[in-house]
Amino acid sequence: MIYSQKGNPWDFLTIYNADSCQIEFKKMDIFFKEGPLCGQLYVNGKLVDYPQCDGFGGPPLITKEYLYTPVYQRNLLGFKDIIGAFIAEIDLQNLSVRIIGKKQELIHIAYMDNGKLFFYDSCMENQRNIKYFDINEDFIPYTFKDKMRYLYKFLKSL
């Protein structure tokens, strides 16, 4: 079992040293109103470029080959203000990014065990709120039903 680094999405370290790799979060800002922190991600001084996101968050989970961290997004396929996060798997050698799972309103990575990445989907860290994605499954796209659910929640909050 591999555990995430200490902290929570609102308060985590910005520099991590793992094996021969330095991971650094820069230009941190609050994602949306009262949301978690996110910003630019650097691995060994190189910017991780992923144009489809508004920033990377933490705390990350680091293995020998990969970094797992939330990636935040405000807009997808023309729907504005549909906010949320995916889990990004970043290859530490070539800095390629692969998205895992479905968009969630909040992601706080807890641990990885037997190919499953466990995370909390709220600020409450208890077993009721823990969910997981199988890291070996293909990315499940943001479905039309999901878009409508987020749009409904947004309109209801106005």
PDB file of C-alpha atoms in Angstrom:
ATOM      1  CA  MET A   1       0.000   0.000   0.000  1.00  0.00           C
ATOM      2  CA  ILE A   2       1.346   3.417  -0.978  1.00  0.00           C
ATOM      3  CA  TYR A   3      -0.001   6.457   0.856  1.00  0.00           C
ATOM      4  CA  SER A   4      -0.424   9.989  -0.401  1.00  0.00           C
ATOM      5  CA  GLN A   5       1.838  12.708   0.942  1.00  0.00           C
ATOM      6  CA  LYS A   6       0.658  14.420   4.130  1.00  0.00           C
ATOM      7  CA  GLY A   7      -1.735  17.316   3.972  1.00  0.00           C
ATOM      8  CA  ASN A   8      -5.082  18.047   2.384  1.00  0.00           C
ATOM      9  CA  PRO A   9      -6.199  19.834  -0.796  1.00  0.00           C
ATOM     10  CA  TRP A  10      -6.171  23.197   1.024  1.00  0.00           C
ATOM     11  CA  ASP A  11      -2.834  22.784   2.837  1.00  0.00           C
ATOM     12  CA  PHE A  12       0.026  20.680   1.482  1.00  0.00           C
ATOM     13  CA  LEU A  13       3.755  21.056   0.824  1.00  0.00           C
ATOM     14  CA  THR A  14       4.791  22.625  -2.455  1.00  0.00           C
ATOM     15  CA  ILE A  15       8.112  20.745  -2.819  1.00  0.00           C
ATOM     16  CA  TYR A  16       8.645  16.964  -2.624  1.00  0.00           C
ATOM     17  CA  ASN A  17      11.868  15.009  -3.092  1.00  0.00           C
ATOM     18  CA  ALA A  18      11.357  11.378  -4.103  1.00  0.00           C
ATOM     19  CA  ASP A  19      14.154   9.085  -5.290  1.00  0.00           C
ATOM     20  CA  SER A  20      15.970  11.113  -7.976  1.00  0.00           C
ATOM     21  CA  CYS A  21      13.026  13.368  -8.624  1.00  0.00           C
ATOM     22  CA  GLN A  22      11.978  16.789  -7.331  1.00  0.00           C
ATOM     23  CA  ILE A  23       8.310  17.703  -7.606  1.00  0.00           C
ATOM     24  CA  GLU A  24       7.286  21.311  -7.132  1.00  0.00           C
ATOM     25  CA  PHE A  25       3.995  23.207  -7.258  1.00  0.00           C
ATOM     26  CA  LYS A  26       4.294  26.894  -8.221  1.00  0.00           C
ATOM     27  CA  LYS A  27       1.952  29.858  -8.638  1.00  0.00           C
ATOM     28  CA  MET A  28      -0.573  28.298  -6.272  1.00  0.00           C
ATOM     29  CA  ASP A  29      -4.039  29.792  -6.144  1.00  0.00           C
ATOM     30  CA  ILE A  30      -7.467  28.824  -4.869  1.00  0.00           C
ATOM     31  CA  PHE A  31      -9.463  26.859  -7.423  1.00  0.00           C
ATOM     32  CA  PHE A  32     -12.882  28.454  -7.508  1.00  0.00           C
ATOM     33  CA  LYS A  33     -14.581  29.951  -4.445  1.00  0.00           C
ATOM     34  CA  GLU A  34     -13.228  28.356  -1.234  1.00  0.00           C
ATOM     35  CA  GLY A  35     -11.849  25.521  -3.316  1.00  0.00           C
ATOM     36  CA  PRO A  36      -8.608  23.599  -3.014  1.00  0.00           C
ATOM     37  CA  LEU A  37      -5.210  24.959  -4.025  1.00  0.00           C
ATOM     38  CA  CYS A  38      -3.903  24.365  -7.524  1.00  0.00           C
ATOM     39  CA  GLY A  39      -1.128  25.670  -9.697  1.00  0.00           C
ATOM     40  CA  GLN A  40       1.671  24.825 -12.081  1.00  0.00           C
ATOM     41  CA  LEU A  41       3.489  21.516 -11.643  1.00  0.00           C
ATOM     42  CA  TYR A  42       7.225  21.071 -12.210  1.00  0.00           C
ATOM     43  CA  VAL A  43       9.176  17.809 -12.198  1.00  0.00           C
ATOM     44  CA  ASN A  44      12.954  18.231 -11.978  1.00  0.00           C
ATOM     45  CA  GLY A  45      12.530  21.865 -13.010  1.00  0.00           C
ATOM     46  CA  LYS A  46      10.455  21.082 -16.130  1.00  0.00           C
ATOM     47  CA  LEU A  47       6.878  22.322 -16.428  1.00  0.00           C
ATOM     48  CA  VAL A  48       4.269  19.570 -16.824  1.00  0.00           C
ATOM     49  CA  ASP A  49       2.243  20.849 -19.747  1.00  0.00           C
ATOM     50  CA  TYR A  50      -1.383  19.804 -19.862  1.00  0.00           C
ATOM     51  CA  PRO A  51      -3.433  22.519 -21.611  1.00  0.00           C
ATOM     52  CA  GLN A  52      -6.844  21.007 -20.788  1.00  0.00           C
ATOM     53  CA  CYS A  53      -6.507  21.911 -17.098  1.00  0.00           C
ATOM     54  CA  ASP A  54      -6.565  24.969 -14.887  1.00  0.00           C
ATOM     55  CA  GLY A  55      -3.973  23.599 -12.476  1.00  0.00           C
ATOM     56  CA  PHE A  56      -2.609  20.657 -10.546  1.00  0.00           C
ATOM     57  CA  GLY A  57      -3.374  20.128  -6.873  1.00  0.00           C
ATOM     58  CA  GLY A  58      -2.256  17.960  -4.029  1.00  0.00           C
ATOM     59  CA  PRO A  59      -1.210  16.344  -1.938  1.00  0.00           C
ATOM     60  CA  PRO A  60       0.211  13.949  -4.533  1.00  0.00           C
ATOM     61  CA  LEU A  61       0.884  10.241  -4.381  1.00  0.00           C
ATOM     62  CA  ILE A  62       4.373   9.390  -5.628  1.00  0.00           C
ATOM     63  CA  THR A  63       5.634   5.998  -6.826  1.00  0.00           C
ATOM     64  CA  LYS A  64       8.950   5.131  -8.501  1.00  0.00           C
ATOM     65  CA  GLU A  65       7.570   5.691 -12.002  1.00  0.00           C
ATOM     66  CA  TYR A  66       4.474   7.851 -11.611  1.00  0.00           C
ATOM     67  CA  LEU A  67       3.025  10.838  -9.826  1.00  0.00           C
ATOM     68  CA  TYR A  68      -0.719  10.845  -9.117  1.00  0.00           C
ATOM     69  CA  THR A  69      -2.300  14.188  -8.395  1.00  0.00           C
ATOM     70  CA  PRO A  70      -5.635  15.987  -8.880  1.00  0.00           C
ATOM     71  CA  VAL A  71      -5.948  18.089 -12.016  1.00  0.00           C
ATOM     72  CA  TYR A  72      -8.610  20.805 -11.867  1.00  0.00           C
ATOM     73  CA  GLN A  73     -10.800  21.998 -14.693  1.00  0.00           C
ATOM     74  CA  ARG A  74     -13.410  24.755 -14.945  1.00  0.00           C
ATOM     75  CA  ASN A  75     -14.700  24.252 -18.465  1.00  0.00           C
ATOM     76  CA  LEU A  76     -15.206  21.211 -20.655  1.00  0.00           C
ATOM     77  CA  LEU A  77     -16.662  21.036 -24.163  1.00  0.00           C
ATOM     78  CA  GLY A  78     -18.107  24.547 -24.013  1.00  0.00           C
ATOM     79  CA  PHE A  79     -19.962  24.136 -20.695  1.00  0.00           C
ATOM     80  CA  LYS A  80     -18.742  26.962 -18.491  1.00  0.00           C
ATOM     81  CA  ASP A  81     -18.534  26.790 -14.703  1.00  0.00           C
ATOM     82  CA  ILE A  82     -18.689  23.000 -14.618  1.00  0.00           C
ATOM     83  CA  ILE A  83     -15.950  22.638 -12.081  1.00  0.00           C
ATOM     84  CA  GLY A  84     -14.202  19.602 -10.776  1.00  0.00           C
ATOM     85  CA  ALA A  85     -11.150  17.423 -10.811  1.00  0.00           C
ATOM     86  CA  PHE A  86      -9.746  14.318 -12.390  1.00  0.00           C
ATOM     87  CA  ILE A  87      -6.778  12.270 -11.259  1.00  0.00           C
ATOM     88  CA  ALA A  88      -3.711  12.731 -13.437  1.00  0.00           C
ATOM     89  CA  GLU A  89      -1.099  10.001 -13.769  1.00  0.00           C
ATOM     90  CA  ILE A  90       2.172  11.667 -14.734  1.00  0.00           C
ATOM     91  CA  ASP A  91       5.066   9.581 -16.025  1.00  0.00           C
ATOM     92  CA  LEU A  92       8.125  10.900 -14.169  1.00  0.00           C
ATOM     93  CA  GLN A  93      10.474  10.082 -17.080  1.00  0.00           C
ATOM     94  CA  ASN A  94       8.763  11.809 -20.016  1.00  0.00           C
ATOM     95  CA  LEU A  95       6.143  13.938 -18.161  1.00  0.00           C
ATOM     96  CA  SER A  96       3.253  12.540 -20.200  1.00  0.00           C
ATOM     97  CA  VAL A  97      -0.159  12.938 -18.573  1.00  0.00           C
ATOM     98  CA  ARG A  98      -2.903  10.310 -18.523  1.00  0.00           C
ATOM     99  CA  ILE A  99      -6.306  11.010 -16.959  1.00  0.00           C
ATOM    100  CA  ILE A 100      -7.852   8.377 -14.695  1.00  0.00           C
ATOM    101  CA  GLY A 101     -11.543   8.006 -13.874  1.00  0.00           C
ATOM    102  CA  LYS A 102     -14.461  10.388 -14.013  1.00  0.00           C
ATOM    103  CA  LYS A 103     -14.647  14.023 -13.005  1.00  0.00           C
ATOM    104  CA  GLN A 104     -15.385  14.604  -9.329  1.00  0.00           C
ATOM    105  CA  GLU A 105     -16.284  17.782  -7.489  1.00  0.00           C
ATOM    106  CA  LEU A 106     -13.322  17.240  -5.147  1.00  0.00           C
ATOM    107  CA  ILE A 107     -10.464  14.747  -5.040  1.00  0.00           C
ATOM    108  CA  HIS A 108      -8.211  14.123  -2.055  1.00  0.00           C
ATOM    109  CA  ILE A 109      -5.985  11.129  -2.845  1.00  0.00           C
ATOM    110  CA  ALA A 110      -5.654   8.764   0.114  1.00  0.00           C
ATOM    111  CA  TYR A 111      -3.650   5.708  -0.998  1.00  0.00           C
ATOM    112  CA  MET A 112      -3.045   3.121  -3.714  1.00  0.00           C
ATOM    113  CA  ASP A 113      -3.477  -0.617  -3.215  1.00  0.00           C
ATOM    114  CA  ASN A 114      -3.500  -3.440  -5.801  1.00  0.00           C
ATOM    115  CA  GLY A 115      -3.942  -1.140  -8.801  1.00  0.00           C
ATOM    116  CA  LYS A 116      -6.741   0.894  -7.207  1.00  0.00           C
ATOM    117  CA  LEU A 117      -6.311   4.554  -6.330  1.00  0.00           C
ATOM    118  CA  PHE A 118      -8.465   5.455  -3.323  1.00  0.00           C
ATOM    119  CA  PHE A 119      -9.597   9.049  -2.749  1.00  0.00           C
ATOM    120  CA  TYR A 120     -12.039  11.120  -0.710  1.00  0.00           C
ATOM    121  CA  ASP A 121     -14.663  13.081  -2.594  1.00  0.00           C
ATOM    122  CA  SER A 122     -15.343  15.572   0.199  1.00  0.00           C
ATOM    123  CA  CYS A 123     -13.437  17.388   2.923  1.00  0.00           C
ATOM    124  CA  MET A 124     -14.606  14.725   5.388  1.00  0.00           C
ATOM    125  CA  GLU A 125     -12.010  11.951   5.554  1.00  0.00           C
ATOM    126  CA  ASN A 126     -14.040   8.938   6.589  1.00  0.00           C
ATOM    127  CA  GLN A 127     -14.802   5.547   5.077  1.00  0.00           C
ATOM    128  CA  ARG A 128     -18.231   6.675   3.818  1.00  0.00           C
ATOM    129  CA  ASN A 129     -16.600   9.215   1.527  1.00  0.00           C
ATOM    130  CA  ILE A 130     -13.837   7.021   0.156  1.00  0.00           C
ATOM    131  CA  LYS A 131     -14.034   5.936  -3.482  1.00  0.00           C
ATOM    132  CA  TYR A 132     -11.571   4.456  -5.923  1.00  0.00           C
ATOM    133  CA  PHE A 133     -10.563   4.241  -9.561  1.00  0.00           C
ATOM    134  CA  ASP A 134      -8.852   1.262 -11.101  1.00  0.00           C
ATOM    135  CA  ILE A 135      -5.685   2.761 -12.603  1.00  0.00           C
ATOM    136  CA  ASN A 136      -5.613   0.087 -15.318  1.00  0.00           C
ATOM    137  CA  GLU A 137      -9.036   0.935 -16.774  1.00  0.00           C
ATOM    138  CA  ASP A 138      -9.410   3.235 -19.735  1.00  0.00           C
ATOM    139  CA  PHE A 139     -10.420   6.818 -19.086  1.00  0.00           C
ATOM    140  CA  ILE A 140     -14.194   7.166 -18.761  1.00  0.00           C
ATOM    141  CA  PRO A 141     -15.182  10.332 -20.631  1.00  0.00           C
ATOM    142  CA  TYR A 142     -17.303  13.012 -19.128  1.00  0.00           C
ATOM    143  CA  THR A 143     -20.729  11.799 -20.244  1.00  0.00           C
ATOM    144  CA  PHE A 144     -23.715  13.866 -21.344  1.00  0.00           C
ATOM    145  CA  LYS A 145     -25.574  12.707 -18.221  1.00  0.00           C
ATOM    146  CA  ASP A 146     -22.713  13.967 -16.040  1.00  0.00           C
ATOM    147  CA  LYS A 147     -22.703  17.342 -17.838  1.00  0.00           C
ATOM    148  CA  MET A 148     -26.448  17.724 -17.289  1.00  0.00           C
ATOM    149  CA  ARG A 149     -26.137  16.798 -13.591  1.00  0.00           C
ATOM    150  CA  TYR A 150     -23.439  19.450 -13.050  1.00  0.00           C
ATOM    151  CA  LEU A 151     -25.393  22.009 -15.067  1.00  0.00           C
ATOM    152  CA  TYR A 152     -28.514  21.301 -12.984  1.00  0.00           C
ATOM    153  CA  LYS A 153     -26.557  21.757  -9.726  1.00  0.00           C
ATOM    154  CA  PHE A 154     -25.093  25.004 -11.017  1.00  0.00           C
ATOM    155  CA  LEU A 155     -28.453  26.434 -12.111  1.00  0.00           C
ATOM    156  CA  LYS A 156     -30.066  25.370  -8.858  1.00  0.00           C
ATOM    157  CA  SER A 157     -27.406  27.263  -6.891  1.00  0.00           C
ATOM    158  CA  LEU A 158     -28.227  30.608  -8.622  1.00  0.00           C
TER     159      LEU A 158
END
